[in-house]
Short mmCIF file of C-alpha atoms and ligand atoms in Angstrom, two decimals:
data_model
loop_
_atom_site.label_atom_id
_atom_site.label_comp_id
_atom_site.label_asym_id
_atom_site.label_seq_id
_atom_site.Cartn_x
_atom_site.Cartn_y
_atom_site.Cartn_z
CA UNK A 1350 -41.59 -15.18 -28.80
CA UNK A 1351 -43.90 -16.23 -25.99
CA UNK A 1352 -47.17 -14.30 -25.79
CA UNK A 1353 -48.29 -13.13 -22.36
CA UNK A 1354 -52.01 -12.85 -21.60
CA UNK A 1355 -54.31 -12.15 -18.68
CA UNK A 1356 -55.85 -15.47 -17.67
CA UNK A 1357 -57.69 -14.66 -14.45
CA UNK A 1358 -59.00 -11.77 -12.36
CA UNK A 1359 -60.81 -11.32 -9.07
CA UNK A 1360 -62.01 -8.61 -6.71
CA UNK A 1361 -62.82 -9.12 -3.05
CA UNK A 1362 -66.46 -8.96 -1.88
CA UNK A 1363 -67.31 -5.80 0.08
CA UNK A 1364 -70.18 -4.97 2.37
CA UNK A 1365 -70.81 -1.27 3.06
CA UNK A 1366 -67.35 -0.64 1.68
CA UNK A 1367 -65.63 -3.06 4.06
CA UNK A 1368 -64.05 -6.43 3.29
CA UNK A 1369 -66.60 -9.20 3.64
CA UNK A 1370 -65.97 -11.23 5.78
CA UNK A 1371 -63.26 -8.91 7.11
CA UNK A 1372 -59.65 -9.85 7.66
CA UNK A 1373 -56.20 -8.36 7.28
CA UNK A 1374 -54.71 -6.94 4.09
CA UNK A 1375 -52.68 -10.14 3.83
CA UNK A 1376 -55.70 -12.43 4.26
CA UNK A 1377 -57.61 -10.41 1.70
CA UNK A 1378 -54.78 -10.77 -0.83
CA UNK A 1379 -54.60 -14.52 -0.17
CA UNK A 1380 -58.33 -14.92 -0.80
CA UNK A 1381 -58.44 -12.76 -3.88
CA UNK A 1382 -55.32 -14.42 -5.31
CA UNK A 1383 -56.95 -17.81 -4.85
CA UNK A 1384 -60.04 -16.53 -6.62
CA UNK A 1385 -58.03 -15.15 -9.55
CA UNK A 1386 -56.06 -18.41 -9.87
CA UNK A 1387 -59.33 -20.35 -9.84
CA UNK A 1388 -60.70 -17.98 -12.47
CA UNK A 1389 -57.63 -18.77 -14.60
CA UNK A 1390 -57.80 -22.48 -13.92
CA UNK A 1391 -54.23 -22.24 -12.64
CA UNK A 1392 -52.82 -23.58 -9.39
CA UNK A 1393 -50.74 -22.08 -6.60
CA UNK A 1394 -47.81 -24.34 -7.48
CA UNK A 1395 -47.65 -22.69 -10.93
CA UNK A 1396 -47.02 -19.21 -9.50
CA UNK A 1397 -43.41 -18.10 -9.93
CA UNK A 1398 -43.92 -14.35 -10.25
CA UNK A 1399 -45.39 -11.92 -7.70
CA UNK A 1400 -46.14 -8.23 -8.23
CA UNK A 1401 -47.69 -6.13 -5.51
CA UNK A 1402 -47.65 -2.79 -3.79
CA UNK A 1403 -49.78 -0.95 -1.29
CA UNK A 1404 -49.84 1.46 1.61
CA UNK A 1405 -50.13 -1.18 4.33
CA UNK A 1406 -47.50 -1.99 6.94
CA UNK A 1407 -45.50 1.23 6.47
CA UNK A 1408 -43.15 1.77 8.22
CA UNK A 1409 -42.40 -1.93 8.66
CA UNK A 1410 -43.18 -5.08 6.71
CA UNK A 1411 -45.08 -3.19 4.02
CA UNK A 1412 -41.88 -1.54 2.85
CA UNK A 1413 -41.03 -4.87 1.22
CA UNK A 1414 -44.52 -5.94 0.17
CA UNK A 1415 -43.61 -8.76 -2.20
CA UNK A 1416 -41.16 -10.22 0.31
CA UNK A 1417 -43.77 -10.15 3.07
CA UNK A 1418 -46.49 -11.50 0.80
CA UNK A 1419 -44.34 -14.30 -0.64
CA UNK A 1420 -43.76 -15.61 2.85
CA UNK A 1421 -47.42 -15.24 3.88
CA UNK A 1422 -48.63 -16.98 0.72
CA UNK A 1423 -46.01 -19.75 0.84
CA UNK A 1424 -44.44 -18.69 -2.45
CA UNK A 1425 -40.82 -18.50 -3.53
CA UNK A 1426 -41.12 -16.42 -6.71
CA UNK A 1427 -38.24 -16.04 -9.15
CA UNK A 1428 -39.61 -12.74 -10.45
CA UNK A 1429 -41.02 -9.92 -8.30
CA UNK A 1430 -41.92 -6.26 -8.78
CA UNK A 1431 -43.04 -3.96 -5.98
CA UNK A 1432 -42.76 -0.66 -7.85
CA UNK A 1433 -44.99 2.00 -6.37
CA UNK A 1434 -46.00 4.90 -8.63
CA UNK A 1435 -49.32 5.40 -6.84
CA UNK A 1436 -52.73 4.16 -7.95
CA UNK A 1437 -51.46 3.50 -11.46
CA UNK A 1438 -48.95 0.94 -10.19
CA UNK A 1439 -50.97 -2.08 -11.25
CA UNK A 1440 -51.17 -1.11 -14.92
CA UNK A 1441 -47.38 -0.86 -14.77
CA UNK A 1442 -47.24 -4.21 -12.96
CA UNK A 1443 -49.22 -5.74 -15.81
CA UNK A 1444 -46.71 -4.39 -18.33
CA UNK A 1445 -43.87 -5.63 -16.15
CA UNK A 1446 -45.42 -9.11 -15.87
CA UNK A 1447 -45.93 -9.25 -19.62
CA UNK A 1448 -42.27 -8.44 -20.26
CA UNK A 1449 -41.13 -10.97 -17.64
CA UNK A 1450 -43.26 -13.74 -19.14
CA UNK A 1451 -42.26 -12.94 -22.72
CA UNK A 1452 -38.61 -13.21 -21.74
CA UNK A 1453 -39.06 -16.35 -19.67
CA UNK A 1454 -38.27 -14.69 -16.33
CA UNK A 1455 -41.42 -16.35 -14.99
CA UNK A 1456 -44.36 -18.40 -16.28
CA UNK A 1457 -47.30 -17.47 -14.05
CA UNK A 1458 -47.35 -14.02 -12.48
CA UNK A 1459 -49.74 -12.96 -9.76
CA UNK A 1460 -50.55 -9.26 -9.27
CA UNK A 1461 -52.26 -8.42 -5.97
CA UNK A 1462 -53.43 -5.41 -3.97
CA UNK A 1463 -55.39 -4.80 -0.79
CA UNK A 1464 -56.29 -2.03 1.60
CA UNK A 1465 -58.37 -1.93 4.77
CA UNK A 1466 -58.38 1.87 5.04
CA UNK A 1467 -62.12 2.06 5.72
CA UNK A 1468 -62.13 -0.61 8.42
CA UNK A 1469 -59.02 0.99 9.91
CA UNK A 1470 -60.47 4.53 9.69
CA UNK A 1471 -56.97 5.52 8.64
CA UNK A 1472 -57.85 7.98 5.88
CA UNK A 1473 -57.34 11.73 6.47
CA UNK A 1474 -56.73 14.71 4.21
CA UNK A 1475 -53.41 15.31 5.95
CA UNK A 1476 -50.39 15.80 3.72
CA UNK A 1477 -47.20 13.81 3.61
CA UNK A 1478 -44.42 14.33 6.14
CA UNK A 1479 -42.81 17.75 5.53
CA UNK A 1480 -39.41 16.34 4.62
CA UNK A 1481 -37.35 16.63 1.42
CA UNK A 1482 -39.56 17.86 -1.45
CA UNK A 1483 -42.71 17.89 0.70
CA UNK A 1484 -41.30 20.62 2.99
CA UNK A 1485 -42.52 23.07 0.32
CA UNK A 1486 -46.08 21.73 0.28
CA UNK A 1487 -47.22 20.13 3.56
CA UNK A 1488 -46.77 23.24 5.79
CA UNK A 1489 -49.44 25.05 3.77
CA UNK A 1490 -52.23 22.60 4.57
CA UNK A 1491 -53.22 21.46 1.10
CA UNK A 1492 -55.91 18.81 1.63
CA UNK A 1493 -54.29 15.69 0.20
CA UNK A 1494 -54.82 14.50 -2.42
CA UNK A 1495 -58.02 16.44 -3.24
CA UNK A 1496 -56.34 19.87 -3.07
CA UNK A 1497 -53.98 19.13 -5.95
CA UNK A 1498 -56.85 17.95 -8.12
CA UNK A 1499 -58.83 21.03 -7.10
CA UNK A 1500 -55.99 23.29 -8.26
CA UNK A 1501 -56.05 21.51 -11.63
CA UNK A 1502 -59.84 21.75 -11.86
CA UNK A 1503 -59.82 25.46 -11.01
CA UNK A 1504 -57.23 26.10 -13.72
CA UNK A 1505 -59.18 24.07 -16.30
CA UNK A 1506 -62.31 26.08 -15.50
CA UNK A 1507 -60.32 29.31 -15.87
CA UNK A 1508 -58.78 28.36 -19.21
CA UNK A 1509 -61.72 26.62 -20.85
CA UNK A 1510 -64.90 27.60 -19.04
CA UNK A 1511 -65.48 24.08 -17.75
CA UNK A 1512 -68.32 23.99 -15.21
CA UNK A 1513 -69.14 22.12 -12.00
CA UNK A 1514 -72.25 20.81 -13.79
CA UNK A 1515 -70.05 19.19 -16.43
CA UNK A 1516 -67.86 17.54 -13.80
CA UNK A 1517 -71.00 16.33 -12.03
CA UNK A 1518 -72.15 14.61 -15.25
CA UNK A 1519 -69.25 12.19 -14.79
CA UNK A 1520 -70.27 11.28 -11.24
CA UNK A 1521 -73.89 10.81 -12.30
CA UNK A 1522 -73.08 8.57 -15.29
CA UNK A 1523 -70.67 6.50 -13.21
CA UNK A 1524 -73.36 6.00 -10.56
CA UNK A 1525 -75.72 4.75 -13.26
CA UNK A 1526 -73.16 2.04 -14.10
CA UNK A 1527 -72.83 1.19 -10.40
CA UNK A 1528 -76.60 0.68 -10.23
CA UNK A 1529 -76.08 -2.20 -12.69
CA UNK A 1530 -73.26 -3.76 -10.63
CA UNK A 1531 -74.36 -5.74 -7.54
CA UNK A 1532 -70.80 -5.50 -6.17
CA UNK A 1533 -70.77 -1.69 -6.17
CA UNK A 1534 -70.82 0.16 -2.85
CA UNK A 1535 -73.10 3.09 -3.82
CA UNK A 1536 -75.97 2.18 -6.13
CA UNK A 1537 -78.79 4.63 -5.34
CA UNK A 1538 -79.65 7.11 -8.11
CA UNK A 1539 -77.69 10.35 -8.29
CA UNK A 1540 -78.44 13.64 -10.07
CA UNK A 1541 -76.29 16.59 -11.10
CA UNK A 1542 -78.11 18.65 -8.49
CA UNK A 1543 -77.19 16.08 -5.81
CA UNK A 1544 -73.51 16.45 -6.70
CA UNK A 1545 -73.67 20.25 -6.67
CA UNK A 1546 -75.55 20.22 -3.33
CA UNK A 1547 -73.02 17.94 -1.65
CA UNK A 1548 -70.55 19.66 0.68
CA UNK A 1549 -67.68 21.53 -0.93
CA UNK A 1550 -64.41 19.87 0.09
CA UNK A 1551 -61.80 21.89 -1.77
CA UNK A 1552 -63.15 24.40 -4.29
CA UNK A 1553 -64.33 23.54 -6.93
CA UNK A 1554 -64.57 19.87 -5.94
CA UNK A 1555 -67.56 18.64 -3.93
CA UNK A 1556 -67.80 15.50 -1.85
CA UNK A 1557 -69.60 13.76 -4.71
CA UNK A 1558 -66.85 14.78 -7.15
CA UNK A 1559 -64.59 12.62 -4.96
CA UNK A 1560 -64.04 8.89 -4.86
CA UNK A 1561 -65.32 6.66 -2.08
CA UNK A 1562 -63.17 5.66 0.86
CA UNK A 1563 -63.47 1.87 1.09
CA UNK A 1564 -61.53 -1.31 1.72
CA UNK A 1565 -60.78 -3.55 -1.21
CA UNK A 1566 -58.62 -6.22 -2.75
CA UNK A 1567 -57.97 -7.36 -6.28
CA UNK A 1568 -55.79 -9.82 -8.18
CA UNK A 1569 -54.77 -10.49 -11.77
CA UNK A 1570 -53.09 -13.64 -13.15
CA UNK A 1571 -50.79 -13.27 -16.15
CA UNK A 1572 -49.32 -16.24 -17.99
CA UNK A 1573 -48.42 -17.48 -21.46
CA UNK A 1574 -51.21 -17.80 -24.00
CA UNK A 1575 -50.33 -21.47 -24.31
CA UNK A 1576 -50.64 -22.10 -20.55
CA UNK A 1577 -53.85 -20.06 -20.32
CA UNK A 1578 -55.47 -22.14 -23.05
CA UNK A 1579 -54.23 -25.37 -21.44
CA UNK A 1580 -55.94 -24.25 -18.20
CA UNK A 1581 -59.16 -23.53 -20.06
CA UNK A 1582 -59.01 -19.76 -19.54
CA UNK A 1583 -60.17 -17.17 -22.08
CA UNK A 1584 -56.97 -15.24 -22.77
CA UNK A 1585 -57.12 -11.45 -22.80
CA UNK A 1586 -54.24 -9.98 -24.79
CA UNK A 1587 -52.16 -6.99 -23.75
CA UNK A 1588 -51.78 -5.17 -27.08
CA UNK A 1589 -49.98 -2.12 -25.80
CA UNK A 1590 -48.79 -0.35 -22.70
CA UNK A 1591 -47.14 2.92 -21.80
CA UNK A 1592 -46.05 4.76 -18.70
CA UNK A 1593 -45.24 8.38 -17.92
CA UNK A 1594 -44.47 10.57 -14.93
CA UNK A 1595 -44.31 14.34 -14.89
CA UNK A 1596 -44.01 15.59 -11.29
CA UNK A 1597 -44.82 14.79 -7.67
CA UNK A 1598 -45.45 18.08 -5.88
CA UNK A 1599 -48.35 19.84 -7.62
CA UNK A 1600 -46.34 23.07 -8.05
CA UNK A 1601 -44.00 21.14 -10.36
CA UNK A 1602 -46.75 19.89 -12.72
CA UNK A 1603 -45.72 21.26 -16.13
CA UNK A 1604 -49.33 22.10 -17.14
CA UNK A 1605 -52.16 21.71 -14.61
CA UNK A 1606 -54.57 20.73 -17.38
CA UNK A 1607 -52.42 18.05 -19.07
CA UNK A 1608 -51.76 14.88 -17.03
CA UNK A 1609 -49.00 12.42 -17.99
CA UNK A 1610 -51.58 10.10 -19.55
CA UNK A 1611 -51.03 12.23 -22.67
CA UNK A 1612 -47.66 10.50 -23.05
CA UNK A 1613 -48.53 7.07 -21.61
CA UNK A 1614 -51.66 6.84 -23.77
CA UNK A 1615 -49.79 7.77 -26.94
CA UNK A 1616 -47.17 5.13 -26.19
CA UNK A 1617 -49.76 2.42 -25.46
CA UNK A 1618 -51.84 3.16 -28.57
CA UNK A 1619 -48.75 3.28 -30.78
CA UNK A 1620 -47.61 -0.08 -29.45
CA UNK A 1621 -51.08 -1.53 -30.06
CA UNK A 1622 -51.12 0.01 -33.52
CA UNK A 1623 -54.62 1.42 -33.10
CA UNK A 1624 -56.34 4.75 -32.47
CA UNK A 1625 -58.88 5.93 -29.94
CA UNK A 1626 -61.71 5.23 -32.39
CA UNK A 1627 -60.89 1.52 -32.16
CA UNK A 1628 -61.64 1.36 -28.41
CA UNK A 1629 -64.95 -0.25 -27.38
CA UNK A 1630 -64.85 0.30 -23.62
CA UNK A 1631 -62.79 2.66 -21.46
CA UNK A 1632 -61.80 2.25 -17.80
CA UNK A 1633 -60.22 5.47 -16.43
CA UNK A 1634 -58.95 6.10 -12.93
CA UNK A 1635 -61.58 8.29 -11.29
CA UNK A 1636 -60.17 9.50 -8.00
CA UNK A 1637 -62.11 12.68 -8.75
CA UNK A 1638 -64.39 13.77 -11.58
CA UNK A 1639 -61.67 16.12 -12.84
CA UNK A 1640 -59.26 13.18 -13.13
CA UNK A 1641 -61.56 11.63 -15.72
CA UNK A 1642 -62.11 14.84 -17.65
CA UNK A 1643 -58.39 15.61 -17.89
CA UNK A 1644 -57.61 12.00 -18.85
CA UNK A 1645 -60.21 11.96 -21.66
CA UNK A 1646 -58.52 15.01 -23.16
CA UNK A 1647 -54.99 13.73 -22.59
CA UNK A 1648 -55.72 10.38 -24.23
CA UNK A 1649 -57.16 12.15 -27.26
CA UNK A 1650 -60.81 11.10 -26.95
CA UNK A 1651 -61.52 14.81 -27.30
CA UNK A 1652 -59.43 17.93 -27.79
CA UNK A 1653 -57.88 19.94 -24.94
CA UNK A 1654 -60.57 22.03 -23.28
CA UNK A 1655 -63.45 20.01 -24.76
CA UNK A 1656 -63.76 17.46 -21.95
CA UNK A 1657 -66.69 19.28 -20.34
CA UNK A 1658 -68.69 19.25 -23.53
CA UNK A 1659 -67.65 15.64 -24.22
CA UNK A 1660 -69.15 14.26 -20.99
CA UNK A 1661 -72.31 16.41 -21.13
CA UNK A 1662 -75.75 14.90 -21.68
CA UNK A 1663 -74.76 11.69 -19.87
CA UNK A 1664 -72.65 10.59 -22.83
CA UNK A 1665 -70.70 8.08 -20.69
CA UNK A 1666 -73.77 6.48 -19.03
CA UNK A 1667 -74.99 2.91 -19.72
CA UNK A 1668 -76.46 2.51 -23.18
CA UNK A 1669 -74.91 5.74 -24.49
CA UNK A 1670 -72.17 6.53 -27.00
CA UNK A 1671 -69.12 6.18 -24.77
CA UNK A 1672 -69.11 3.30 -22.23
CA UNK A 1673 -66.74 4.30 -19.44
CA UNK A 1674 -66.05 3.09 -15.89
CA UNK A 1675 -68.58 0.34 -16.29
CA UNK A 1676 -68.24 -1.17 -12.80
CA UNK A 1677 -69.17 2.13 -11.16
CA UNK A 1678 -65.59 3.31 -10.77
CA UNK A 1679 -63.79 4.68 -7.78
CA UNK A 1680 -66.65 7.16 -7.48
CA UNK A 1681 -69.31 4.50 -6.79
CA UNK A 1682 -67.92 0.92 -6.87
CA UNK A 1683 -65.01 1.14 -4.40
CA UNK A 1684 -61.81 3.11 -3.83
CA UNK A 1685 -59.36 1.58 -1.37
CA UNK A 1686 -56.66 4.23 -1.97
CA UNK A 1687 -54.87 2.69 -4.96
CA UNK A 1688 -57.64 1.86 -7.40
CA UNK A 1689 -55.73 0.80 -10.51
CA UNK A 1690 -56.07 -2.97 -10.21
CA UNK A 1691 -59.88 -2.74 -10.38
CA UNK A 1692 -59.68 -1.03 -13.78
CA UNK A 1693 -57.96 -4.16 -15.09
CA UNK A 1694 -60.44 -6.52 -13.41
CA UNK A 1695 -63.42 -4.76 -14.98
CA UNK A 1696 -61.84 -4.42 -18.43
CA UNK A 1697 -61.08 -8.16 -18.52
CA UNK A 1698 -64.63 -9.04 -17.48
CA UNK A 1699 -66.07 -6.77 -20.15
CA UNK A 1700 -63.85 -8.30 -22.84
CA UNK A 1701 -64.85 -11.79 -21.72
CA UNK A 1702 -68.53 -10.79 -21.87
CA UNK A 1703 -69.27 -11.62 -18.23
CA UNK A 1704 -70.86 -8.40 -17.06
CA UNK A 1705 -74.58 -9.21 -17.24
CA UNK A 1706 -76.77 -6.09 -17.21
CA UNK A 1707 -73.79 -3.75 -17.52
CA UNK A 1708 -72.13 -5.68 -20.36
CA UNK A 1709 -71.02 -3.45 -23.23
CA UNK A 1710 -72.26 -5.26 -26.35
CA UNK A 1711 -69.51 -6.40 -28.66
CA UNK A 1712 -66.62 -5.16 -26.49
CA UNK A 1713 -63.44 -6.47 -28.13
CA UNK A 1714 -60.88 -3.80 -27.25
CA UNK A 1715 -60.52 -1.92 -23.97
CA UNK A 1716 -58.35 0.98 -22.85
CA UNK A 1717 -57.34 1.15 -19.19
CA UNK A 1718 -55.65 4.23 -17.71
CA UNK A 1719 -54.30 4.41 -14.19
CA UNK A 1720 -53.39 7.70 -12.52
CA UNK A 1721 -51.14 7.95 -9.47
CA UNK A 1722 -50.11 10.59 -6.97
CA UNK A 1723 -51.53 14.02 -7.75
CA UNK A 1724 -51.91 13.55 -11.52
CA UNK A 1725 -48.23 12.60 -11.18
CA UNK A 1726 -47.91 9.23 -12.89
CA UNK A 1727 -49.93 7.51 -15.56
CA UNK A 1728 -49.93 4.01 -16.95
CA UNK A 1729 -52.08 3.00 -19.90
CA UNK A 1730 -52.86 -0.50 -21.19
CA UNK A 1731 -54.72 -1.60 -24.31
CA UNK A 1732 -56.39 -4.99 -23.89
CA UNK A 1733 -58.29 -7.15 -26.37
CA UNK A 1734 -59.81 -10.53 -26.98
CA UNK A 1735 -58.80 -12.25 -30.18
CA UNK B 1423 -57.78 32.34 7.70
CA UNK B 1424 -56.52 35.71 8.75
CA UNK B 1425 -53.45 34.28 10.50
CA UNK B 1426 -51.66 31.03 9.81
CA UNK B 1427 -52.38 28.05 12.01
CA UNK B 1428 -50.10 27.64 14.98
CA UNK B 1429 -49.88 23.86 14.96
CA UNK B 1430 -49.08 23.34 11.32
CA UNK B 1431 -46.43 20.79 10.31
CA UNK B 1432 -43.16 22.62 9.86
CA UNK B 1433 -40.56 22.04 7.17
CA UNK B 1434 -37.72 19.73 8.14
CA UNK B 1435 -34.71 21.76 7.02
CA UNK B 1436 -32.01 19.86 5.13
CA UNK B 1437 -28.76 20.71 3.36
CA UNK B 1438 -30.55 21.61 0.11
CA UNK B 1439 -33.07 23.87 1.80
CA UNK B 1440 -31.02 25.47 4.60
CA UNK B 1441 -30.13 28.63 2.61
CA UNK B 1442 -33.79 29.09 1.59
CA UNK B 1443 -35.10 28.93 5.16
CA UNK B 1444 -32.18 30.93 6.57
CA UNK B 1445 -32.90 33.78 4.15
CA UNK B 1446 -36.58 33.76 5.09
CA UNK B 1447 -35.61 34.33 8.73
CA UNK B 1448 -34.04 37.56 7.46
CA UNK B 1449 -37.23 38.36 5.49
CA UNK B 1450 -35.71 37.66 2.13
CA UNK B 1451 -37.24 35.29 -0.44
CA UNK B 1452 -34.26 33.64 -2.13
CA UNK B 1453 -34.29 31.06 -4.92
CA UNK B 1454 -31.55 29.37 -6.89
CA UNK B 1455 -30.44 30.71 -10.25
CA UNK B 1456 -28.76 28.65 -12.98
CA UNK B 1457 -26.04 30.61 -14.73
CA UNK B 1458 -25.75 27.97 -17.44
CA UNK B 1459 -29.30 28.24 -18.78
CA UNK B 1460 -30.24 31.57 -17.14
CA UNK B 1461 -33.27 30.30 -15.28
CA UNK B 1462 -34.49 30.58 -11.71
CA UNK B 1463 -35.07 27.30 -9.91
CA UNK B 1464 -37.48 26.44 -7.11
CA UNK B 1465 -37.36 24.34 -4.94
CA UNK B 1466 -33.64 24.21 -4.01
CA UNK B 1467 -31.65 21.27 -5.34
CA UNK B 1468 -28.21 20.10 -6.43
CA UNK B 1469 -28.58 20.16 -10.21
CA UNK B 1470 -30.63 22.40 -12.48
CA UNK B 1471 -33.74 20.44 -13.55
CA UNK B 1472 -33.59 22.15 -16.97
CA UNK B 1473 -29.94 21.72 -18.03
CA UNK B 1474 -28.46 19.64 -15.18
CA UNK B 1475 -25.65 22.08 -14.43
CA UNK B 1476 -24.62 22.32 -10.79
CA UNK B 1477 -26.55 24.96 -8.91
CA UNK B 1478 -24.49 27.27 -6.70
CA UNK B 1479 -26.01 30.76 -6.93
CA UNK B 1480 -28.90 32.22 -4.97
CA UNK B 1481 -30.76 35.39 -5.88
CA UNK B 1482 -33.37 37.40 -4.03
CA UNK B 1483 -36.89 37.54 -5.45
CA UNK B 1484 -39.09 40.62 -5.55
CA UNK B 1485 -41.78 38.69 -3.70
CA UNK B 1486 -44.36 39.72 -6.29
CA UNK B 1487 -46.30 37.24 -8.33
CA UNK B 1488 -49.57 36.15 -9.92
CA UNK B 1489 -52.06 33.51 -8.82
CA UNK B 1490 -51.81 30.60 -11.28
CA UNK B 1491 -54.48 28.56 -9.49
CA UNK B 1492 -56.04 28.27 -6.05
CA UNK B 1493 -58.42 26.23 -3.97
CA UNK B 1494 -60.37 27.02 -0.83
CA UNK B 1495 -59.88 24.23 1.68
CA UNK B 1496 -63.31 23.73 3.27
CA UNK B 1497 -62.05 20.61 5.03
CA UNK B 1498 -58.69 20.74 6.81
CA UNK B 1499 -55.51 18.91 5.82
CA UNK B 1500 -55.53 17.04 9.11
CA UNK B 1501 -56.20 18.21 12.68
CA UNK B 1502 -53.44 20.86 12.65
CA UNK B 1503 -55.51 22.92 10.21
CA UNK B 1504 -58.96 22.19 11.65
CA UNK B 1505 -59.40 25.59 13.29
CA UNK B 1506 -58.49 27.43 10.11
CA UNK B 1507 -61.05 26.34 7.53
CA UNK B 1508 -61.86 27.84 5.17
CA UNK B 1509 -58.38 28.81 4.03
CA UNK B 1510 -56.80 29.42 0.64
CA UNK B 1511 -54.06 27.29 -0.91
CA UNK B 1512 -52.47 29.05 -3.89
CA UNK B 1513 -50.02 28.34 -6.66
CA UNK B 1514 -48.12 31.59 -7.17
CA UNK B 1515 -46.06 32.32 -10.28
CA UNK B 1516 -43.33 34.61 -9.00
CA UNK B 1517 -42.25 37.33 -11.41
CA UNK B 1518 -38.87 35.58 -11.61
CA UNK B 1519 -40.58 32.64 -13.35
CA UNK B 1520 -40.85 29.96 -10.67
CA UNK B 1521 -44.03 28.52 -9.18
CA UNK B 1522 -44.57 28.05 -5.42
CA UNK B 1523 -47.35 26.52 -3.37
CA UNK B 1524 -48.40 28.64 -0.40
CA UNK B 1525 -51.36 30.19 1.40
CA UNK B 1526 -53.10 33.39 0.48
CA UNK B 1527 -53.87 35.29 3.67
CA UNK B 1528 -57.27 36.92 3.25
CA UNK B 1529 -60.45 37.48 5.22
CA UNK B 1530 -62.53 36.98 2.09
CA UNK B 1531 -61.79 33.52 0.68
CA UNK B 1532 -64.48 33.95 -1.97
CA UNK B 1533 -62.74 36.97 -3.51
CA UNK B 1534 -59.69 35.07 -4.76
CA UNK B 1535 -59.19 35.00 -8.54
CA UNK B 1536 -56.71 33.39 -10.90
CA UNK B 1537 -54.49 36.07 -12.39
CA UNK B 1538 -54.66 38.34 -9.34
CA UNK B 1539 -51.42 39.98 -8.23
CA UNK B 1540 -50.03 38.96 -4.85
CA UNK B 1541 -47.07 39.87 -2.64
CA UNK B 1542 -45.06 37.80 -0.20
CA UNK B 1543 -45.78 38.18 3.50
CA UNK B 1544 -43.24 36.77 5.92
CA UNK B 1545 -44.85 34.79 8.69
CA UNK B 1546 -42.63 33.97 11.65
CA UNK B 1547 -43.79 30.62 12.98
CA UNK B 1548 -40.88 29.62 15.21
CA UNK B 1549 -37.40 30.98 15.88
CA UNK B 1550 -36.14 28.82 13.00
CA UNK B 1551 -38.98 28.91 10.52
CA UNK B 1552 -40.48 31.87 8.71
CA UNK B 1553 -42.97 30.82 6.04
CA UNK B 1554 -43.37 32.74 2.77
CA UNK B 1555 -47.13 33.33 2.66
CA UNK B 1556 -48.86 35.67 0.23
CA UNK B 1557 -51.48 38.41 0.40
CA UNK B 1558 -53.24 40.49 -2.24
CA UNK B 1559 -50.79 43.01 -3.72
CA UNK B 1560 -51.20 46.46 -2.13
CA UNK B 1561 -52.17 48.10 -5.41
CA UNK B 1562 -54.40 45.24 -6.53
ZN1 ZN C 519 -29.86 25.25 -16.01
#
């Protein structure tokens, strides 16, 4: 069987959280796709698969993102996937691209994403239109999405005694990684006290428990191992993947303290044939500090209820026991609304040893976990270099 | 908030939800009940999410429940709620065994606790829509 690998990645330069040098979501995806193809040593004429989703152009052209993008990019792909399961979509797109390449449905797949939400000033805490299932949520003014995460955090604190200080440890450690990444948006030092003193948004989550609101664009090139080597790329293998969804409206979440990454992570690790102790570097979707804490427990890095203790003492900071969110994460690098593609970009760079001052020494195996909606969907990938 | 915001987005009633909202106009909190697996179901839908039998029966709830979790919105969910911060968003476990998202109407947003008993409070918003909000139970 053909082996599919990641051959190239790219993220778009930002300045003060905005695309540099500006441009539309389509232009940004064109630039970042070109950069990822160059990184892979591949050419535009090789591309016969396109996977993309986003929140742009809705209602309108964005409802068919791969169709719109194919035209804009001058591509006529024979395989496309525009599944949207929220910010975790791109981990699922990677799995989809791998399956397509293994089966010969395409040879070179391009995964892209962009958002200009910061330049557009389009972000609010307003809920979704009060139709269908959202008629039981939106009329009550839950700040979206932070309110759903706040309900989960409040419940976790109630059940396990988790504290705001413990959640703040995650933001502080992630900022320390951002300080080592010249591409990160927020790089100034941060303390636990700073997080606790930042304005409360939705109890118990503060502003600095929350991700940034930035623009952004990213791309990933997936192809056969044979083609990647012929292009001179360093192949990154996709050893396992798994997906899970448990609810959409927060009232339907089976257990507020257990996100669907419990199932997606188990599936990905089983497929890879390894355990959590075999992971060298971890990239977890960090829309909020609580997202990370719940995901660490769900993936089995610690037991349920022990996430607060696990992250204490800056355990996830640079140079410590548990390297996590090494680009500075959605909390400090960038968060354009659907962050998942940047988890893949950073994991690949770590595995290829390209990360300079933030490089995790000897990183051979990475776990990436995307979270979408309001802890609604999860998609986990296990990546490695041979 | 002591009263619900006037400009809040209102539910768009559909065929699934029409009986739910119609009952609320009459100050009754009704949910579906599955006779096949003997469970209450919220929100209203065609098939039971537990056993996938067709749902046809509605039953009235006591309106009493327990706070499963809550948050105090210090920033509004859009301009419609701007005048109302801080306000409380709650997940209520009704005694019948279903969970609903709603607001807890209270003048003391810092007094809310998980596990506290609450009771439904019918809030007429328009001629068509009465929202099931909650308030601390009288004997709590
Ligand atoms: Zn049933």
